[in-house]
Amino acid sequence: MNIIKLEEMLKQFFNEDIGDGDLSSEYIFSPKEQGTFSFYAKESGIFCGAPIIEHGFHVLDRSIKVNLPKKDGEAVEAGDVIAIIDGPLQKLLMGERVILNLIQRMSAIATAAHLAVQEISGTHTKICDTRKTIPGLRMLDKYAVRIGGAFNHRNGLYDAIMLKDNHIAFAGSLTNAIQAAREKVGHTVKIEVEIETKKQLDEAILAGADIIMFDNRSPEEIRAWLPAVPSSITTEASGGITLENIRAYAQTGIQWISLGSLTHSVKTFDISALVQMKGGYSIVHH
């Protein structure tokens, strides 16, 4: 993860939330008052977000001490302490919600990726994400996918050519689209094309696509069509794939499965903050 970019992102996120100041904390506590709180898991899954906790609080105050009993990629159970943070009360409370929001999302994505990878264990298929991320959070979303054991598809429009149905329609044909791209692209950039019919598959092969995505095809269709694909062409399946049917897709022999659900529809992972007090802890946020 690009730490310089991360800290710039965190500054923007804090600016949105804090604005001219945290009225609640600044009106109750003095800048010199110190405190401790911990983040703890309230469900089982894969933790992700250690850099967010460490750099997030340091953006607010370099004197804040962060202890991380759990590392990115480690399994957590309900009740496990993820981080212990010591420092000025005002700054702890200022940073708490932004940081929690981010690590809850990232842990949810990492957990979803882990579950998908586990579901296809024993096959030769690999899981990757898509560009269906929240604008502004792509670096974090894709980092979380990797932490969960899956892979990243292209990071944006700039690092690979992917010809979808609208590209093909505007170009007049799948062949026209691939040829136009091939004439201008450098040798290090791959061309991927989506196909939905056997005719499109044959056309993509003849036109020289590097990667062919079987879009919204059933496992039965993919299994029947795959023998026609030369070994030099990478194969991918996407669309309509869930944890319930992902193994059936993997067993077709497809090389990659891309899942938009890893980032566009995860349920927030439940993490809370606890303030350390005399005699124990007190929950301050869910």
Short mmCIF file of C-alpha atoms in Angstrom, two decimals:
data_model
loop_
_atom_site.label_atom_id
_atom_site.label_comp_id
_atom_site.label_asym_id
_atom_site.label_seq_id
_atom_site.Cartn_x
_atom_site.Cartn_y
_atom_site.Cartn_z
CA MET A 1 0.00 0.00 0.00
CA ASN A 2 1.24 3.47 -0.89
CA ILE A 3 1.65 5.07 2.56
CA ILE A 4 2.07 8.62 1.24
CA LYS A 5 -1.18 8.28 -0.70
CA LEU A 6 -2.84 6.64 2.31
CA GLU A 7 -1.99 9.52 4.64
CA GLU A 8 -3.28 12.05 2.09
CA MET A 9 -6.54 10.09 1.86
CA LEU A 10 -6.85 9.97 5.65
CA LYS A 11 -6.33 13.74 5.89
CA GLN A 12 -9.22 14.26 3.49
CA PHE A 13 -11.44 11.84 5.41
CA PHE A 14 -10.67 13.54 8.72
CA ASN A 15 -11.25 16.96 7.19
CA GLU A 16 -14.73 15.85 6.11
CA ASP A 17 -15.60 14.64 9.61
CA ILE A 18 -13.76 17.10 11.85
CA GLY A 19 -14.12 20.27 9.80
CA ASP A 20 -13.33 23.24 12.05
CA GLY A 21 -13.10 21.02 15.14
CA ASP A 22 -14.66 18.27 17.23
CA LEU A 23 -17.09 20.18 19.42
CA SER A 24 -17.96 17.17 21.57
CA SER A 25 -14.38 16.30 22.55
CA GLU A 26 -12.90 19.78 22.64
CA TYR A 27 -15.62 21.15 24.93
CA ILE A 28 -15.32 18.28 27.43
CA PHE A 29 -11.61 17.38 27.54
CA SER A 30 -8.46 19.46 27.68
CA PRO A 31 -5.67 18.86 25.12
CA LYS A 32 -3.45 17.42 27.87
CA GLU A 33 -5.82 14.68 29.07
CA GLN A 34 -4.66 11.21 28.10
CA GLY A 35 -6.61 8.00 27.62
CA THR A 36 -6.62 4.47 26.25
CA PHE A 37 -9.10 2.55 24.20
CA SER A 38 -9.10 -0.67 22.23
CA PHE A 39 -10.75 -1.92 19.07
CA TYR A 40 -12.22 -5.38 19.36
CA ALA A 41 -14.01 -7.76 17.03
CA LYS A 42 -17.65 -8.59 17.60
CA GLU A 43 -17.78 -11.43 15.07
CA SER A 44 -15.51 -13.98 13.40
CA GLY A 45 -13.63 -13.17 10.22
CA ILE A 46 -10.39 -11.83 8.76
CA PHE A 47 -8.97 -8.60 10.10
CA CYS A 48 -7.75 -5.96 7.65
CA GLY A 49 -6.79 -2.35 8.28
CA ALA A 50 -3.65 -2.24 10.42
CA PRO A 51 -2.11 0.59 8.31
CA ILE A 52 -5.33 2.58 8.72
CA ILE A 53 -5.16 2.39 12.50
CA GLU A 54 -1.46 3.14 12.75
CA HIS A 55 -1.23 5.93 10.20
CA GLY A 56 -4.70 7.28 10.89
CA PHE A 57 -3.99 8.15 14.49
CA HIS A 58 -0.49 9.36 13.65
CA VAL A 59 -1.93 11.78 11.10
CA LEU A 60 -3.85 13.34 13.98
CA ASP A 61 -1.05 13.20 16.55
CA ARG A 62 2.39 11.58 16.18
CA SER A 63 2.55 11.03 19.95
CA ILE A 64 -0.32 8.50 19.88
CA LYS A 65 0.89 4.98 20.59
CA VAL A 66 -0.67 2.12 18.64
CA ASN A 67 -0.31 -1.53 19.63
CA LEU A 68 -1.65 -4.10 17.16
CA PRO A 69 -2.09 -7.59 18.66
CA LYS A 70 -3.71 -8.65 15.37
CA LYS A 71 -2.02 -8.30 12.00
CA ASP A 72 -3.66 -7.95 8.59
CA GLY A 73 -4.85 -11.31 7.32
CA GLU A 74 -5.17 -12.92 10.75
CA ALA A 75 -8.38 -14.64 11.74
CA VAL A 76 -10.29 -13.01 14.58
CA GLU A 77 -13.08 -14.26 16.80
CA ALA A 78 -15.71 -12.27 18.65
CA GLY A 79 -14.08 -10.62 21.64
CA ASP A 80 -10.55 -10.53 20.22
CA VAL A 81 -8.65 -7.28 20.77
CA ILE A 82 -7.44 -5.89 17.45
CA ALA A 83 -5.67 -2.73 18.58
CA ILE A 84 -4.87 -0.75 21.72
CA ILE A 85 -4.42 3.00 21.31
CA ASP A 86 -2.97 5.44 23.88
CA GLY A 87 -2.84 9.21 23.56
CA PRO A 88 -4.63 12.55 23.99
CA LEU A 89 -8.34 11.99 24.53
CA GLN A 90 -9.35 14.68 22.08
CA LYS A 91 -7.39 13.09 19.24
CA LEU A 92 -8.47 9.54 20.08
CA LEU A 93 -12.11 10.55 19.87
CA MET A 94 -11.59 12.62 16.73
CA GLY A 95 -10.09 9.70 14.83
CA GLU A 96 -12.18 6.86 16.16
CA ARG A 97 -15.20 6.88 13.83
CA VAL A 98 -13.33 7.49 10.54
CA ILE A 99 -10.85 4.73 11.34
CA LEU A 100 -13.54 2.31 12.47
CA ASN A 101 -15.59 2.92 9.33
CA LEU A 102 -12.61 2.09 7.14
CA ILE A 103 -11.38 -1.03 8.97
CA GLN A 104 -14.93 -2.38 9.25
CA ARG A 105 -15.29 -2.20 5.48
CA MET A 106 -11.81 -3.54 4.79
CA SER A 107 -12.25 -6.46 7.18
CA ALA A 108 -15.58 -7.28 5.54
CA ILE A 109 -13.92 -7.37 2.12
CA ALA A 110 -11.01 -9.47 3.36
CA THR A 111 -13.43 -11.88 5.00
CA ALA A 112 -15.52 -12.16 1.82
CA ALA A 113 -12.40 -12.81 -0.27
CA HIS A 114 -11.20 -15.44 2.19
CA LEU A 115 -14.55 -17.25 2.11
CA ALA A 116 -14.56 -17.29 -1.70
CA VAL A 117 -11.01 -18.63 -1.83
CA GLN A 118 -11.84 -21.32 0.71
CA GLU A 119 -14.92 -22.33 -1.26
CA ILE A 120 -12.87 -23.26 -4.34
CA SER A 121 -9.92 -24.86 -2.52
CA GLY A 122 -8.47 -27.83 -4.35
CA THR A 123 -9.19 -26.40 -7.81
CA HIS A 124 -6.80 -24.52 -10.10
CA THR A 125 -9.06 -21.46 -10.33
CA LYS A 126 -8.12 -18.13 -8.76
CA ILE A 127 -10.43 -15.41 -7.42
CA CYS A 128 -10.07 -11.74 -8.32
CA ASP A 129 -12.00 -8.52 -7.78
CA THR A 130 -13.45 -5.96 -10.22
CA ARG A 131 -13.62 -2.16 -10.58
CA LYS A 132 -16.91 -2.14 -8.64
CA THR A 133 -15.43 -0.25 -5.72
CA ILE A 134 -16.53 2.90 -3.92
CA PRO A 135 -14.94 5.96 -5.58
CA GLY A 136 -12.05 7.16 -3.44
CA LEU A 137 -11.61 3.83 -1.67
CA ARG A 138 -10.27 1.63 -4.49
CA MET A 139 -6.74 1.39 -3.11
CA LEU A 140 -8.10 0.24 0.26
CA ASP A 141 -10.72 -2.09 -1.24
CA LYS A 142 -8.17 -3.82 -3.46
CA TYR A 143 -5.66 -4.07 -0.62
CA ALA A 144 -8.32 -5.81 1.46
CA VAL A 145 -9.01 -8.27 -1.36
CA ARG A 146 -5.34 -9.26 -1.39
CA ILE A 147 -5.27 -9.58 2.39
CA GLY A 148 -8.18 -12.02 2.10
CA GLY A 149 -6.14 -14.23 -0.23
CA ALA A 150 -7.66 -13.25 -3.58
CA PHE A 151 -6.14 -11.22 -6.42
CA ASN A 152 -6.73 -7.87 -8.07
CA HIS A 153 -8.13 -7.47 -11.56
CA ARG A 154 -7.05 -4.26 -13.32
CA ASN A 155 -6.78 -1.27 -11.01
CA GLY A 156 -8.46 1.13 -13.40
CA LEU A 157 -9.03 2.02 -17.02
CA TYR A 158 -5.33 2.77 -17.42
CA ASP A 159 -3.59 -0.58 -16.87
CA ALA A 160 -5.38 -2.99 -19.24
CA ILE A 161 -7.79 -2.93 -22.17
CA MET A 162 -11.13 -4.52 -21.42
CA LEU A 163 -13.68 -4.52 -24.23
CA LYS A 164 -17.23 -4.77 -22.95
CA ASP A 165 -20.50 -4.96 -24.85
CA ASN A 166 -20.74 -1.19 -25.33
CA HIS A 167 -17.20 -0.94 -26.71
CA ILE A 168 -18.03 -3.71 -29.16
CA ALA A 169 -21.33 -2.12 -30.16
CA PHE A 170 -19.71 1.27 -30.85
CA ALA A 171 -16.85 -0.37 -32.78
CA GLY A 172 -19.26 -2.31 -35.00
CA SER A 173 -17.95 -5.75 -34.06
CA LEU A 174 -15.79 -7.60 -31.61
CA THR A 175 -13.10 -8.05 -34.27
CA ASN A 176 -13.08 -4.32 -35.10
CA ALA A 177 -12.66 -3.45 -31.43
CA ILE A 178 -9.77 -5.87 -30.85
CA GLN A 179 -7.98 -4.88 -34.06
CA ALA A 180 -8.28 -1.16 -33.34
CA ALA A 181 -6.84 -1.66 -29.86
CA ARG A 182 -4.09 -4.00 -31.07
CA GLU A 183 -2.84 -1.46 -33.61
CA LYS A 184 -2.17 1.14 -30.93
CA VAL A 185 -1.39 -0.71 -27.72
CA GLY A 186 2.13 -1.56 -26.56
CA HIS A 187 3.31 -5.13 -26.13
CA THR A 188 3.01 -5.04 -22.33
CA VAL A 189 -0.72 -4.23 -22.29
CA LYS A 190 -3.18 -7.11 -22.52
CA ILE A 191 -6.54 -7.03 -24.26
CA GLU A 192 -9.50 -8.67 -22.56
CA VAL A 193 -12.91 -9.09 -24.16
CA GLU A 194 -16.29 -10.13 -22.77
CA ILE A 195 -18.22 -12.78 -24.67
CA GLU A 196 -21.76 -14.08 -24.24
CA THR A 197 -22.17 -16.51 -27.16
CA LYS A 198 -20.17 -19.31 -28.77
CA LYS A 199 -19.98 -17.20 -31.93
CA GLN A 200 -18.40 -14.34 -29.99
CA LEU A 201 -15.97 -16.79 -28.39
CA ASP A 202 -14.81 -18.05 -31.78
CA GLU A 203 -14.50 -14.47 -33.03
CA ALA A 204 -12.45 -13.41 -29.99
CA ILE A 205 -10.07 -16.32 -30.50
CA LEU A 206 -9.54 -15.53 -34.18
CA ALA A 207 -9.08 -11.81 -33.46
CA GLY A 208 -6.29 -12.55 -30.98
CA ALA A 209 -7.69 -11.59 -27.57
CA ASP A 210 -5.29 -12.16 -24.67
CA ILE A 211 -8.04 -12.81 -22.11
CA ILE A 212 -11.59 -13.97 -22.71
CA MET A 213 -14.24 -13.38 -20.08
CA PHE A 214 -17.29 -15.65 -20.12
CA ASP A 215 -19.91 -13.13 -19.05
CA ASN A 216 -23.05 -14.40 -17.29
CA ARG A 217 -22.59 -17.89 -18.69
CA SER A 218 -23.61 -21.03 -16.82
CA PRO A 219 -21.05 -23.58 -15.64
CA GLU A 220 -22.43 -25.98 -18.24
CA GLU A 221 -21.86 -23.49 -21.07
CA ILE A 222 -18.35 -22.68 -19.91
CA ARG A 223 -17.43 -26.35 -19.61
CA ALA A 224 -18.68 -26.99 -23.14
CA TRP A 225 -16.93 -23.96 -24.68
CA LEU A 226 -13.54 -24.07 -22.90
CA PRO A 227 -11.99 -26.81 -25.09
CA ALA A 228 -12.11 -24.37 -28.03
CA VAL A 229 -9.85 -21.87 -26.26
CA PRO A 230 -6.11 -22.15 -27.00
CA SER A 231 -3.85 -22.52 -23.95
CA SER A 232 -2.23 -19.17 -24.83
CA ILE A 233 -5.47 -17.32 -23.98
CA THR A 234 -6.39 -16.70 -20.34
CA THR A 235 -9.99 -17.50 -19.37
CA GLU A 236 -12.20 -15.75 -16.85
CA ALA A 237 -15.79 -16.11 -15.67
CA SER A 238 -17.92 -13.34 -14.19
CA GLY A 239 -21.55 -12.47 -13.55
CA GLY A 240 -24.11 -14.27 -11.42
CA ILE A 241 -21.47 -16.09 -9.38
CA THR A 242 -22.11 -16.52 -5.66
CA LEU A 243 -20.65 -18.54 -2.80
CA GLU A 244 -23.39 -21.08 -3.44
CA ASN A 245 -22.37 -21.81 -7.04
CA ILE A 246 -18.74 -20.66 -7.20
CA ARG A 247 -17.33 -24.16 -6.82
CA ALA A 248 -19.34 -25.36 -9.81
CA TYR A 249 -17.73 -22.58 -11.86
CA ALA A 250 -14.25 -23.43 -10.60
CA GLN A 251 -14.75 -27.08 -11.52
CA THR A 252 -15.29 -26.15 -15.18
CA GLY A 253 -11.55 -25.52 -15.53
CA ILE A 254 -11.86 -21.74 -15.84
CA GLN A 255 -8.64 -20.00 -14.77
CA TRP A 256 -10.08 -16.92 -13.09
CA ILE A 257 -13.36 -15.94 -11.44
CA SER A 258 -13.96 -12.21 -10.93
CA LEU A 259 -16.41 -11.22 -8.20
CA GLY A 260 -17.84 -7.72 -7.96
CA SER A 261 -19.56 -8.76 -4.74
CA LEU A 262 -16.23 -8.73 -2.90
CA THR A 263 -16.37 -4.94 -2.88
CA HIS A 264 -19.82 -3.71 -3.94
CA SER A 265 -22.11 -5.54 -1.53
CA VAL A 266 -20.25 -6.63 1.58
CA LYS A 267 -21.87 -6.24 4.99
CA THR A 268 -19.80 -4.15 7.39
CA PHE A 269 -17.65 -6.25 9.72
CA ASP A 270 -18.61 -5.52 13.32
CA ILE A 271 -15.82 -3.83 15.30
CA SER A 272 -16.28 -1.69 18.41
CA ALA A 273 -14.17 0.72 20.46
CA LEU A 274 -13.80 0.27 24.21
CA VAL A 275 -12.53 2.96 26.59
CA GLN A 276 -10.28 1.64 29.34
CA MET A 277 -11.53 2.73 32.74
CA LYS A 278 -10.75 1.86 36.32
CA GLY A 279 -12.05 -1.62 36.93
CA GLY A 280 -12.59 -2.53 33.29
CA TYR A 281 -13.83 -1.28 29.94
CA SER A 282 -16.77 0.74 28.75
CA ILE A 283 -18.20 0.50 25.21
CA VAL A 284 -18.27 3.86 23.47
CA HIS A 285 -19.19 2.94 19.88
CA HIS A 286 -20.57 0.04 17.87
#
